[in-house]
Every structure is written in C-alpha cells, then in structure tokens.
mmCIF file of N, CA and C in Angstrom:
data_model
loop_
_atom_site.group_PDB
_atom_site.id
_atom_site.type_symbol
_atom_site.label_atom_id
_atom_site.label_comp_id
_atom_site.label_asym_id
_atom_site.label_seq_id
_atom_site.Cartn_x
_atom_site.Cartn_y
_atom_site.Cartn_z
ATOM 1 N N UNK A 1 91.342 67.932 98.004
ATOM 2 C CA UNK A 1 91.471 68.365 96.617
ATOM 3 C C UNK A 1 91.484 67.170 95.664
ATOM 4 N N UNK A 2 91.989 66.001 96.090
ATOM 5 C CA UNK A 2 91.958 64.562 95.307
ATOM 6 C C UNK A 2 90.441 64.551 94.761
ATOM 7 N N UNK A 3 89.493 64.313 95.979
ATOM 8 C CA UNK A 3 88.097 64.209 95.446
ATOM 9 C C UNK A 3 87.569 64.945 94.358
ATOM 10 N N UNK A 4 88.015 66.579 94.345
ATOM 11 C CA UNK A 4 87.371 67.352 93.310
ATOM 12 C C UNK A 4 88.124 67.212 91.898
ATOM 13 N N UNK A 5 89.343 66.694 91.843
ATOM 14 C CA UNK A 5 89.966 66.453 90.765
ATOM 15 C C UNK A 5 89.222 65.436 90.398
ATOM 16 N N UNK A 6 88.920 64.180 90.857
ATOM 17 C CA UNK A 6 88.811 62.927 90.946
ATOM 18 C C UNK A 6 87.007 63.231 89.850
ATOM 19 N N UNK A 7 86.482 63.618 90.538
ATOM 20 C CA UNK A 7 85.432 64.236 90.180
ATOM 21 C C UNK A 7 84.791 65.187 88.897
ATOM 22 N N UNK A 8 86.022 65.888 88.921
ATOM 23 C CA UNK A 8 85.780 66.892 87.278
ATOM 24 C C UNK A 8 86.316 65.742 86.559
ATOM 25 N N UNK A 9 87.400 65.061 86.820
ATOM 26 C CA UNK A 9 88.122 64.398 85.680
ATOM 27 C C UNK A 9 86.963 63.262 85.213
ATOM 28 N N UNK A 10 86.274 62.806 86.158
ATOM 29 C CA UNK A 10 85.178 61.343 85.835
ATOM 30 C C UNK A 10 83.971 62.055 85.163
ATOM 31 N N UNK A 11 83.526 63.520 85.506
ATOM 32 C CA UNK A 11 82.499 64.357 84.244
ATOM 33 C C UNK A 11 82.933 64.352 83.547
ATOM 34 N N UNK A 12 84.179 65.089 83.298
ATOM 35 C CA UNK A 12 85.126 65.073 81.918
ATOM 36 C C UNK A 12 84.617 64.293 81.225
ATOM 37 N N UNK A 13 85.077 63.064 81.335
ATOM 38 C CA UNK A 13 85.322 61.654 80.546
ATOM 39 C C UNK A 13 83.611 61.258 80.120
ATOM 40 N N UNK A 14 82.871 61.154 81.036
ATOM 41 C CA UNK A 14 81.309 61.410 80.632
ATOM 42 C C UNK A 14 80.867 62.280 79.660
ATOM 43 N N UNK A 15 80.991 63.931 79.875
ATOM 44 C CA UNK A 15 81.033 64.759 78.562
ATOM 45 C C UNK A 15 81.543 64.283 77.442
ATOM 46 N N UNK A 16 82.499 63.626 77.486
ATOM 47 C CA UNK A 16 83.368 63.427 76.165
ATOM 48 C C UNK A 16 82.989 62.173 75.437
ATOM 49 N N UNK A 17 82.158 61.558 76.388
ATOM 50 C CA UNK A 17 82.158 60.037 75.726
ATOM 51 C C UNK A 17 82.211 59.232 75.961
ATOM 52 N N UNK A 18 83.843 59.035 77.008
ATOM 53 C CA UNK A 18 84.493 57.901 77.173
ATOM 54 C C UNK A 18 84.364 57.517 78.611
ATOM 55 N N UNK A 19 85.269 56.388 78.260
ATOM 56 C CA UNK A 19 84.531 55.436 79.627
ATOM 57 C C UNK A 19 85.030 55.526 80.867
ATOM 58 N N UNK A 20 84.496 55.466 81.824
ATOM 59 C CA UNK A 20 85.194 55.575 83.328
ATOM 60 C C UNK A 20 86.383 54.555 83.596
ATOM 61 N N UNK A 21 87.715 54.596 84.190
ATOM 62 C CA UNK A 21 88.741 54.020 84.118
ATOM 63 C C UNK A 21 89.448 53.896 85.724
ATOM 64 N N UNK A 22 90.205 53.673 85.776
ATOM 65 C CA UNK A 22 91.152 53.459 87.036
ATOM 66 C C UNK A 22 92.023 54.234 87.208
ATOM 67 N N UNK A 23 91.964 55.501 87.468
ATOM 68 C CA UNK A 23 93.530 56.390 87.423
ATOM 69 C C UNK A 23 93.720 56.849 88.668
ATOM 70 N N UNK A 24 94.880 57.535 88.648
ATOM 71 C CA UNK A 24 95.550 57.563 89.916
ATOM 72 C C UNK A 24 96.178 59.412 90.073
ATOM 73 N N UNK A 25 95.666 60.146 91.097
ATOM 74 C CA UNK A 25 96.025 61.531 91.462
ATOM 75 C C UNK A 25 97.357 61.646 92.309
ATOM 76 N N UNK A 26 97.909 62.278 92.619
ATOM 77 C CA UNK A 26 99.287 61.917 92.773
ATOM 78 C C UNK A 26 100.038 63.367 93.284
ATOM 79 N N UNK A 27 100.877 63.109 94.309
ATOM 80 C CA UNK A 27 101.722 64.723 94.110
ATOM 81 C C UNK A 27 102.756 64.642 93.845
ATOM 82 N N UNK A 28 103.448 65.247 92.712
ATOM 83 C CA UNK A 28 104.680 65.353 92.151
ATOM 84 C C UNK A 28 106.265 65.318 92.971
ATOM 85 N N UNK A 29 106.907 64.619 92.842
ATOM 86 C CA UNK A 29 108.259 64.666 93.732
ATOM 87 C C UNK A 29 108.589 66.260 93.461
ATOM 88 N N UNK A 30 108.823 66.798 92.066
ATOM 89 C CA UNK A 30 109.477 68.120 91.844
ATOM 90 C C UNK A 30 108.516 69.228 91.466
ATOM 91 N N UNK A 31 108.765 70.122 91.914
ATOM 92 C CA UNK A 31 107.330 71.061 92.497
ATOM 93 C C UNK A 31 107.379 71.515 90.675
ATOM 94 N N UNK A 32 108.338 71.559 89.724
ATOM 95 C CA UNK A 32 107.776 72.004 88.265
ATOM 96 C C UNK A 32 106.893 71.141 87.173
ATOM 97 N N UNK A 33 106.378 70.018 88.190
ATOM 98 C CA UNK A 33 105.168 69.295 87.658
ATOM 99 C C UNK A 33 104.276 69.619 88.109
ATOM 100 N N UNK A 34 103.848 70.912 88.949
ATOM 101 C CA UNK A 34 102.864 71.023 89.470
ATOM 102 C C UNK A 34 102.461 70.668 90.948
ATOM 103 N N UNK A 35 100.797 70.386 91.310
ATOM 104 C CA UNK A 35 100.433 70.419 92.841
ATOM 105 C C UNK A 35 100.172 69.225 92.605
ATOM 106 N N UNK A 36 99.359 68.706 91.325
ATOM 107 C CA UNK A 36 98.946 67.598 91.189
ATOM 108 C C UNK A 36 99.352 66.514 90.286
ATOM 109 N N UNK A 37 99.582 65.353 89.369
ATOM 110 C CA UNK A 37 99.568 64.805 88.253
ATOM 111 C C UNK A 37 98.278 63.496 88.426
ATOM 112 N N UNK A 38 97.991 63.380 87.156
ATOM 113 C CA UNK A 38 96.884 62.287 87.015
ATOM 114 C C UNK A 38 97.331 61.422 85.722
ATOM 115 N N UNK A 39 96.643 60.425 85.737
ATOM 116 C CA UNK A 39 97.952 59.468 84.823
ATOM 117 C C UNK A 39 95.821 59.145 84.015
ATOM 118 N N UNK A 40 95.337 59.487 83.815
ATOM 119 C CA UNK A 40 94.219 58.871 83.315
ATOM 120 C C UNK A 40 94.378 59.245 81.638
ATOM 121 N N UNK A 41 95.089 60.221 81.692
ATOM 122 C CA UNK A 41 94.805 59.961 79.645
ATOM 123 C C UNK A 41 95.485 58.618 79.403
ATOM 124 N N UNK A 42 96.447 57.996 80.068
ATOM 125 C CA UNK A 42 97.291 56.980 79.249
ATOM 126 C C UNK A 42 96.756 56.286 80.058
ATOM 127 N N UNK A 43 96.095 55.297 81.113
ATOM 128 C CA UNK A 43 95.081 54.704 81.325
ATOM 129 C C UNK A 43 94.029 53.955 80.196
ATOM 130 N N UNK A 44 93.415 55.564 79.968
ATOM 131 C CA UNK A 44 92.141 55.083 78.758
ATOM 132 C C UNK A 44 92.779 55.132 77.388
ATOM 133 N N UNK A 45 93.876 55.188 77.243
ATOM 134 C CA UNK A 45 94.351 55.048 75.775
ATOM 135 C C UNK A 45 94.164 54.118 75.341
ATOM 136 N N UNK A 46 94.850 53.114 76.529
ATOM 137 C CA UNK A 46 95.506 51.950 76.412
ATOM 138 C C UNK A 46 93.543 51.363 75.969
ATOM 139 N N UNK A 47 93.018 51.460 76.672
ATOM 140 C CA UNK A 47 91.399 51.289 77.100
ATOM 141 C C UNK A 47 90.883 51.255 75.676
ATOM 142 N N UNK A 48 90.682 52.611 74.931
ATOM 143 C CA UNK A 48 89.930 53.295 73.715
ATOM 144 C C UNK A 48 90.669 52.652 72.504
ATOM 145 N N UNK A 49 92.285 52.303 72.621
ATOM 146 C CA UNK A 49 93.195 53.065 71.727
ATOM 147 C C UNK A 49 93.553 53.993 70.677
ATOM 148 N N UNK A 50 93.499 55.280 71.491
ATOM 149 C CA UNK A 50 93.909 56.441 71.439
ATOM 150 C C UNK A 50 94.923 56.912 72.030
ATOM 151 N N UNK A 51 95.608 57.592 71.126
ATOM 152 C CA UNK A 51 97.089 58.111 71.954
ATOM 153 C C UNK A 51 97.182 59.255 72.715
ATOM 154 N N UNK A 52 97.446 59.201 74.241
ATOM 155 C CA UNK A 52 97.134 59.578 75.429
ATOM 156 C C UNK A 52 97.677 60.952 75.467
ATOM 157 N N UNK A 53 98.471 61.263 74.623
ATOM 158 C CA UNK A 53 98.231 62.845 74.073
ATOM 159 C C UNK A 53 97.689 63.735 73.782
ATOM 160 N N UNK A 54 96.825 62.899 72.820
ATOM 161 C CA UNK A 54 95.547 63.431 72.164
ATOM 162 C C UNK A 54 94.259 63.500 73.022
ATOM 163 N N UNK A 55 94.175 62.554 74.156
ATOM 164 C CA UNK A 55 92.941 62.394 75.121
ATOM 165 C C UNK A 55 93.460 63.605 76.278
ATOM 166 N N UNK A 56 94.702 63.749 76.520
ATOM 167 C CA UNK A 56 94.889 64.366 77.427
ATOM 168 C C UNK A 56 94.598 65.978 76.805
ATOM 169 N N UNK A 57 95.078 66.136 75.751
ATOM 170 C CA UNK A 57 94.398 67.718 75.300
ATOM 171 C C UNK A 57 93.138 67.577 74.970
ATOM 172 N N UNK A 58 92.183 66.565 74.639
ATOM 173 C CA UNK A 58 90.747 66.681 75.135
ATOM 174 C C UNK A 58 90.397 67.206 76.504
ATOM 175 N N UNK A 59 90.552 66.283 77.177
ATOM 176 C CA UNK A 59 90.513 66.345 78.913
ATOM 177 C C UNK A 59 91.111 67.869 79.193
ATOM 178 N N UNK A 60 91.915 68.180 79.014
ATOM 179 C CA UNK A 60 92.695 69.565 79.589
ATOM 180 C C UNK A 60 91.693 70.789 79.113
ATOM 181 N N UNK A 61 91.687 70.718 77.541
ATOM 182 C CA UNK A 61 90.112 71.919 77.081
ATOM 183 C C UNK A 61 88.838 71.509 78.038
ATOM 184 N N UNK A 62 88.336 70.447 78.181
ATOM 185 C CA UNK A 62 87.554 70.241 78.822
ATOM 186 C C UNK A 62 87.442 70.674 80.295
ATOM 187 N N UNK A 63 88.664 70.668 80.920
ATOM 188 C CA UNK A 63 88.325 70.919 82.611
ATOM 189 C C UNK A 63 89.089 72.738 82.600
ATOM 190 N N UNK A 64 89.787 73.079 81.870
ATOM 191 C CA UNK A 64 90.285 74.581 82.078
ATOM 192 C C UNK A 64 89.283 75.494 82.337
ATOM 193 N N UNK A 65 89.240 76.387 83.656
ATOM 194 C CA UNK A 65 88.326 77.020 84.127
ATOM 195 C C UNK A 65 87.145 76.064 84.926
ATOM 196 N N UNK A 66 87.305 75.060 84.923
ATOM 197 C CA UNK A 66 85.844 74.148 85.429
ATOM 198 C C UNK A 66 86.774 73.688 86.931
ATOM 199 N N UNK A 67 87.842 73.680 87.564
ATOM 200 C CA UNK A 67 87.982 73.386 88.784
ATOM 201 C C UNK A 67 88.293 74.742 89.766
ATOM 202 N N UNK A 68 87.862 74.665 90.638
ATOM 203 C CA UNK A 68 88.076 76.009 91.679
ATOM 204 C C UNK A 68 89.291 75.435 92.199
ATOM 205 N N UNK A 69 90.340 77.045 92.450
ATOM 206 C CA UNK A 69 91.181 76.868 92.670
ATOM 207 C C UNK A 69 93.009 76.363 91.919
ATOM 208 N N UNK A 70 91.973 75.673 90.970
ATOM 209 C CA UNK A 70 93.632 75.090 89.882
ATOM 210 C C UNK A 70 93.517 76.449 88.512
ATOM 211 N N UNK A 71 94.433 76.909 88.712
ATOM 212 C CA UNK A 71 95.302 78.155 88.012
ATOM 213 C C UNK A 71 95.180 77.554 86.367
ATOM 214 N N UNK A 72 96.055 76.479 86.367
ATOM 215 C CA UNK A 72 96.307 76.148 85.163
ATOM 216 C C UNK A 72 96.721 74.243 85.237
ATOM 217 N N UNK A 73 96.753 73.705 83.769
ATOM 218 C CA UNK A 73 96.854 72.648 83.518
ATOM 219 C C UNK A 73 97.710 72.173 82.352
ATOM 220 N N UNK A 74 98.570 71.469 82.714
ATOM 221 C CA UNK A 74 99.212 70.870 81.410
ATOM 222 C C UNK A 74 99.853 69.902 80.816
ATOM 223 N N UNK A 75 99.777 69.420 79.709
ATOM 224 C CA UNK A 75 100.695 67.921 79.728
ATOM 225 C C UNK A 75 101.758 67.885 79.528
ATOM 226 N N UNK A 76 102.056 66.564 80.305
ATOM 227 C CA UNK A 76 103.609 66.309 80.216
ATOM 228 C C UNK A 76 104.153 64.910 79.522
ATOM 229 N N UNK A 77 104.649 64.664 79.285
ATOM 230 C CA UNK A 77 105.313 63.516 79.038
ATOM 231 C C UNK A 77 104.344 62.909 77.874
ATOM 232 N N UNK A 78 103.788 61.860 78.114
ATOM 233 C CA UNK A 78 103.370 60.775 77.442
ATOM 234 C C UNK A 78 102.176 60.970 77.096
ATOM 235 N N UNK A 79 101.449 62.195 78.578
ATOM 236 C CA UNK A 79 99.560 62.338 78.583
ATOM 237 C C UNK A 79 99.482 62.738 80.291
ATOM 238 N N UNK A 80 100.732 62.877 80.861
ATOM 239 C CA UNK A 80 100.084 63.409 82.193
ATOM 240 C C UNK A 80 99.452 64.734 82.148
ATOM 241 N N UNK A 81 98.393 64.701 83.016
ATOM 242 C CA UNK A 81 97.966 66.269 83.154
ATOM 243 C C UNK A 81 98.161 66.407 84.800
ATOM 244 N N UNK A 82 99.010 67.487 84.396
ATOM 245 C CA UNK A 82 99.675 68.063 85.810
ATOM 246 C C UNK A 82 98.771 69.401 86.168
ATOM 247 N N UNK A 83 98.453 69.641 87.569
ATOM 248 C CA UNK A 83 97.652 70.596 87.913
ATOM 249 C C UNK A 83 98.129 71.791 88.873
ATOM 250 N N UNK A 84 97.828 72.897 88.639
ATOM 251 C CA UNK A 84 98.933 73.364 89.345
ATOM 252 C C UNK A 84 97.621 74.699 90.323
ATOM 253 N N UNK A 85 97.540 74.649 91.290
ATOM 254 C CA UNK A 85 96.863 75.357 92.127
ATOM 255 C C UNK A 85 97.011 76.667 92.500
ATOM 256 N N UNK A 86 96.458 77.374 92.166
ATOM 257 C CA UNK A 86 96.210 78.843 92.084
ATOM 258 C C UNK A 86 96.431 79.558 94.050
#
C-alpha cells in the first residue's frame, strides 16, 4: 500500500505543479491518525514556501476518490495527511 500512496501522492504533485520531494509514508503509533500519515505537504512547503496547510488541502482535493481502497483523508497538525483505509 506504501507504493500506491507513494505514487498518487508523486501524480498529485505533478497535476498540481509542484515539484517532486522527499517524503516519508508512515504508520501511525495511535490508530485515530489513521492507517497511514505522509509528511510531504510540510516537506514541499519548506521547498515552494507555502504553508503546508494550504498544500496539504490541495493534495487531499486532489487524491479523494483517486486511491483504491482509502475511505477517507485528512489533515492533521501542521499538513499531515493521514489516510485511513476503507
């Protein structure tokens, strides 16, 4: 499931514009972050400077409905988008 995240998230960022980055997929210590978290909006913030809030609700409209299997998506904190598997 890393790969296909890994994957919508790097179209994502192509659709949108912006540039391919270094981020990191991850599984949450506490299961109310979800199946997944990805740290790439605050990554390319730092990158673009844009505040990783604002990239992460790009990114989130952008992939909702576009991964098989993930239910829903949402941010947390700073710009994580946490994924949560259907």
């Amino acid at each position: 499931m890393d790969a296909v995240l890994r994957a919508a998230i790097t179209d994502a960022l192509s659709t949108l514009g912006l540039p391919e980055c270094d981020f990191t997929i991850e599984h949450p210590k506490l299961l109310p972050y979800g199946d997944y978290a990805c740290n790439v909006a605050m990554v390319l913030g730092k990158q673009v400077g844009q505040s990783p809030k604002a990239l992460a609700e790009q990114l989130m409209t952008k992939l909702l409905g576009q991964i098989e299997y993930v239910e829903r998506i949402e941010i947390a904190g700073p710009g994580f988008l946490n994924f949560y598997l259907s």
